């Protein structure tokens, strides 16, 4: 597939997990991919090489602290100098769980800044140029927690609900940009449920231990509380949906939040 040949994508938080799989999916369709994250030089180059191996025309790492608006601006200037950005995927995010009364204020500030404000800054930087060219895709990796709440996740839920709202506003503001022929400018969210990333491994291992080390039984037990299929998603599945949303055929899909949650939000 080479539909994205000649396009440049920026994927934040893309040195591992969902972000890396999204970057590989876009690269596999021929895009040049700018990667970002908190990584050593070795880790950054390994991520770039994985994206090149998937088929990317080029892959380059850009550092930037998503807590710092000035640092984001500096990074965006470097990315735009590398190539006009046609596709933006905001995946960078952090999490901290605690009851509302015990949530540290610095955690609230950091989660809102990285999970929500950073997406505002990257979108504000790139979307006017997308509109001027008549083609642009923004895919924000939200969460099932952008659609429903859970206890002990006040800042994360607030940020993800905010990301869904921000995406809808941007979708409306840019809906008339471009044309069917050019592809238009769209803004959408993907809302994953339980996904096989490093962040959930300790929970899976703990549940598996309760079932004699049976990992599949541990996953089913863990997911039974929320996700009716009792199956996790693979990060590559998120990447596949992100890729489709970036295709020209998806020009009329905008302002949507698409769950990949095994029925969680259908309940």
Coordinates of C-alpha atoms in Angstrom, one line a residue:
X1 CA 0.0 0.0 0.0
X2 CA 1.4 3.4 -1.0
X3 CA -1.5 5.7 -0.5
X4 CA 0.5 7.9 1.8
X5 CA 3.5 8.2 -0.5
X6 CA 4.7 11.8 -0.4
X7 CA 2.9 12.6 2.9
X8 CA 4.6 13.4 6.1
X9 CA 3.3 12.3 9.5
X10 CA 4.1 13.3 13.1
X11 CA 3.3 10.8 15.8
X12 CA 3.9 11.9 19.3
X13 CA 4.7 9.4 22.0
X14 CA 5.9 6.9 19.3
X15 CA 8.9 5.1 20.5
X16 CA 6.9 2.2 21.9
X17 CA 3.4 0.8 22.3
X18 CA 0.4 2.3 20.4
X19 CA 2.4 5.2 19.1
X20 CA 5.1 3.1 17.5
X21 CA 2.5 0.8 15.9
X22 CA 0.7 3.8 14.4
X23 CA 4.0 5.1 13.1
X24 CA 4.8 1.7 11.5
X25 CA 1.3 1.6 9.9
X26 CA 1.7 5.0 8.4
X27 CA 5.2 4.2 7.3
X28 CA 4.1 1.0 5.7
X29 CA 1.7 3.1 3.6
X30 CA 4.7 5.1 2.3
X31 CA 4.6 8.1 4.6
X32 CA 7.7 9.9 5.9
X33 CA 7.3 9.7 9.7
X34 CA 8.5 12.0 12.4
X35 CA 8.8 10.2 15.7
X36 CA 8.7 11.7 19.2
X37 CA 9.0 10.5 22.8
X38 CA 11.1 10.2 25.9
X39 CA 14.0 8.0 24.7
X40 CA 17.7 7.6 24.7
X41 CA 19.5 7.9 21.4
X42 CA 19.7 4.1 21.1
X43 CA 15.9 3.8 21.8
X44 CA 15.1 6.6 19.3
X45 CA 17.1 5.0 16.5
X46 CA 15.6 1.6 17.2
X47 CA 12.1 3.1 16.8
X48 CA 13.1 4.9 13.6
X49 CA 14.6 1.7 12.2
X50 CA 11.4 -0.2 13.0
X51 CA 9.4 2.4 11.1
X52 CA 11.8 2.3 8.1
X53 CA 11.7 -1.5 8.1
X54 CA 7.9 -1.3 7.9
X55 CA 8.3 0.7 4.7
X56 CA 8.6 4.4 5.6
X57 CA 10.2 6.5 3.0
X58 CA 12.1 8.3 5.9
X59 CA 11.9 8.2 9.7
X60 CA 13.4 10.8 12.0
X61 CA 13.2 11.3 15.8
X62 CA 12.4 14.7 17.3
X63 CA 12.6 15.3 21.0
X64 CA 10.4 17.7 23.0
X65 CA 9.0 17.9 26.5
X66 CA 5.2 17.9 26.1
X67 CA 4.8 19.7 29.4
X68 CA 6.4 22.8 28.0
X69 CA 4.6 24.9 25.4
X70 CA 7.8 26.6 24.3
X71 CA 9.5 23.2 23.9
X72 CA 6.6 22.0 21.8
X73 CA 6.8 25.2 19.6
X74 CA 10.6 24.6 19.1
X75 CA 10.0 20.9 18.2
X76 CA 7.2 21.9 15.8
X77 CA 9.4 24.3 14.0
X78 CA 12.0 21.6 13.5
X79 CA 9.4 19.1 12.2
X80 CA 7.9 21.6 9.8
X81 CA 11.4 22.4 8.5
X82 CA 11.9 18.7 7.8
X83 CA 8.7 18.6 5.7
X84 CA 5.2 20.0 5.6
X85 CA 3.1 17.8 8.0
X86 CA 0.0 16.2 6.4
X87 CA -0.8 13.9 9.3
X88 CA -0.7 14.5 13.0
X89 CA -1.3 11.7 15.6
X90 CA -1.4 12.9 19.2
X91 CA -0.5 9.8 21.2
X92 CA 1.7 11.1 24.0
X93 CA 0.2 10.6 27.4
X94 CA 0.8 9.7 31.0
X95 CA -1.4 8.2 33.8
X96 CA -1.6 8.2 37.6
X97 CA -4.3 6.6 39.6
X98 CA -5.5 7.8 43.0
X99 CA -8.8 8.8 44.6
X100 CA -9.8 12.3 43.9
X101 CA -9.2 13.4 47.5
X102 CA -5.6 12.0 47.4
X103 CA -4.6 12.9 43.8
X104 CA -1.4 15.0 44.0
X105 CA -1.9 18.4 42.4
X106 CA 1.3 18.1 40.4
X107 CA -0.1 14.9 38.8
X108 CA -3.3 16.7 37.9
X109 CA -1.3 19.4 36.2
X110 CA 1.1 17.1 34.4
X111 CA -1.7 14.8 33.1
X112 CA -3.8 17.7 31.8
X113 CA -0.8 19.3 30.2
X114 CA 0.6 16.3 28.4
X115 CA -2.7 14.5 27.5
X116 CA -4.7 17.6 26.5
X117 CA -2.8 20.9 26.2
X118 CA 0.0 19.4 24.2
X119 CA -2.5 18.2 21.6
X120 CA -3.9 21.7 21.4
X121 CA -0.5 23.1 20.8
X122 CA 0.4 20.7 18.0
X123 CA -3.0 21.1 16.3
X124 CA -2.8 24.8 16.5
X125 CA 0.6 24.7 14.9
X126 CA -0.2 22.3 12.0
X127 CA -3.8 22.6 11.1
X128 CA -3.8 26.0 9.3
X129 CA -1.2 24.7 6.9
X130 CA -3.1 21.5 6.3
X131 CA -6.2 23.6 5.4
X132 CA -4.1 25.8 3.0
X133 CA -3.0 22.6 1.2
X134 CA -6.5 21.1 1.2
X135 CA -5.4 17.9 2.9
X136 CA -4.8 17.0 6.5
X137 CA -5.5 14.3 9.0
X138 CA -5.5 14.6 12.8
X139 CA -6.0 11.4 14.8
X140 CA -6.0 11.9 18.5
X141 CA -5.5 8.8 20.6
X142 CA -8.1 9.3 23.3
X143 CA -9.3 6.4 25.4
X144 CA -12.4 4.7 26.5
X145 CA -12.0 7.1 29.4
X146 CA -12.8 9.9 27.0
X147 CA -16.4 8.4 26.8
X148 CA -17.0 6.9 30.2
X149 CA -15.5 7.4 33.6
X150 CA -13.7 5.2 36.1
X151 CA -12.9 5.7 39.7
X152 CA -9.4 6.9 40.7
X153 CA -8.6 8.5 37.3
X154 CA -9.9 12.1 37.7
X155 CA -7.2 13.9 35.7
X156 CA -6.9 11.2 33.0
X157 CA -10.7 11.1 32.4
X158 CA -10.9 14.9 32.5
X159 CA -8.1 15.1 29.9
X160 CA -9.5 12.5 27.6
X161 CA -13.0 13.9 27.7
X162 CA -11.4 17.2 26.9
X163 CA -9.5 15.7 24.0
X164 CA -12.7 14.4 22.5
X165 CA -14.3 17.8 22.9
X166 CA -11.3 19.6 21.4
X167 CA -11.3 17.2 18.4
X168 CA -15.0 17.9 17.7
X169 CA -14.4 21.7 17.7
X170 CA -11.5 21.4 15.4
X171 CA -13.4 19.0 13.1
X172 CA -16.2 21.6 12.8
X173 CA -13.8 24.5 12.2
X174 CA -11.9 22.8 9.4
X175 CA -14.8 20.8 7.9
X176 CA -15.0 22.9 4.8
X177 CA -11.3 22.9 4.1
X178 CA -10.2 21.2 0.9
X179 CA -12.5 19.0 -1.2
X180 CA -13.3 15.4 -1.9
X181 CA -10.6 15.4 -4.6
X182 CA -7.9 16.9 -2.3
X183 CA -9.0 14.8 0.6
X184 CA -10.1 17.5 3.0
X185 CA -9.1 18.0 6.6
X186 CA -10.4 15.7 9.2
X187 CA -10.1 15.4 13.0
X188 CA -11.0 12.1 14.8
X189 CA -10.3 10.3 18.0
X190 CA -9.6 6.6 18.6
X191 CA -10.7 5.4 22.0
X192 CA -8.9 2.2 23.0
X193 CA -10.0 0.0 25.9
X194 CA -7.7 -2.6 27.3
X195 CA -4.7 -2.8 25.0
X196 CA -1.6 -4.9 25.2
X197 CA 1.0 -2.3 26.2
X198 CA 3.6 -2.3 28.9
X199 CA 1.5 -0.2 31.2
X200 CA -1.0 -3.0 31.9
X201 CA 1.5 -5.9 32.2
X202 CA 1.7 -5.7 36.0
X203 CA -2.1 -6.0 36.3
X204 CA -2.2 -8.9 33.9
X205 CA 0.6 -10.7 35.8
X206 CA -1.1 -10.2 39.1
X207 CA -4.4 -11.6 37.8
X208 CA -2.6 -14.5 36.1
X209 CA -1.0 -15.4 39.5
X210 CA -4.5 -15.8 40.9
X211 CA -5.2 -18.4 38.2
X212 CA -2.1 -20.5 38.6
X213 CA 0.0 -18.5 36.1
X214 CA -2.6 -18.9 33.3
X215 CA -2.1 -15.6 31.5
X216 CA -5.2 -16.0 29.3
X217 CA -7.4 -16.7 32.4
X218 CA -5.8 -13.7 34.1
X219 CA -6.7 -11.4 31.2
X220 CA -10.2 -12.7 31.0
X221 CA -10.6 -12.1 34.7
X222 CA -9.2 -8.6 34.6
X223 CA -11.2 -7.6 31.5
X224 CA -14.5 -9.1 32.8
X225 CA -15.0 -6.0 34.9
X226 CA -15.2 -3.7 31.9
X227 CA -14.6 -5.2 28.5
X228 CA -17.3 -7.8 27.4
X229 CA -15.2 -9.6 24.8
X230 CA -12.6 -10.3 27.6
X231 CA -9.9 -9.9 24.9
X232 CA -7.3 -7.2 24.8
X233 CA -6.5 -5.3 21.6
X234 CA -3.0 -5.3 20.0
X235 CA -1.4 -1.9 19.4
X236 CA -1.2 -2.8 15.7
X237 CA -5.0 -2.9 15.6
X238 CA -5.0 0.8 16.7
X239 CA -2.5 1.5 14.0
X240 CA -4.6 -0.1 11.4
X241 CA -7.6 2.1 12.2
X242 CA -5.4 5.2 12.3
X243 CA -4.1 4.4 8.9
X244 CA -7.7 4.0 7.5
X245 CA -8.7 7.4 9.0
X246 CA -5.7 8.9 7.1
X247 CA -6.8 7.6 3.8
X248 CA -8.5 9.8 1.2
X249 CA -11.6 7.6 1.3
X250 CA -12.2 8.8 4.9
X251 CA -12.7 12.4 3.8
X252 CA -16.2 12.5 5.3
X253 CA -15.3 10.9 8.6
X254 CA -14.6 13.8 11.0
X255 CA -15.5 14.7 14.5
X256 CA -15.9 11.0 15.3
X257 CA -14.6 9.0 18.3
X258 CA -14.3 5.4 17.4
X259 CA -14.0 2.9 20.3
X260 CA -11.8 -0.2 20.1
X261 CA -13.0 -1.5 23.4
X262 CA -14.6 -4.9 23.1
X263 CA -18.1 -3.5 23.8
X264 CA -17.1 -1.5 27.0
X265 CA -18.9 1.6 25.9
X266 CA -21.9 -0.3 24.5
X267 CA -23.1 -1.2 28.0

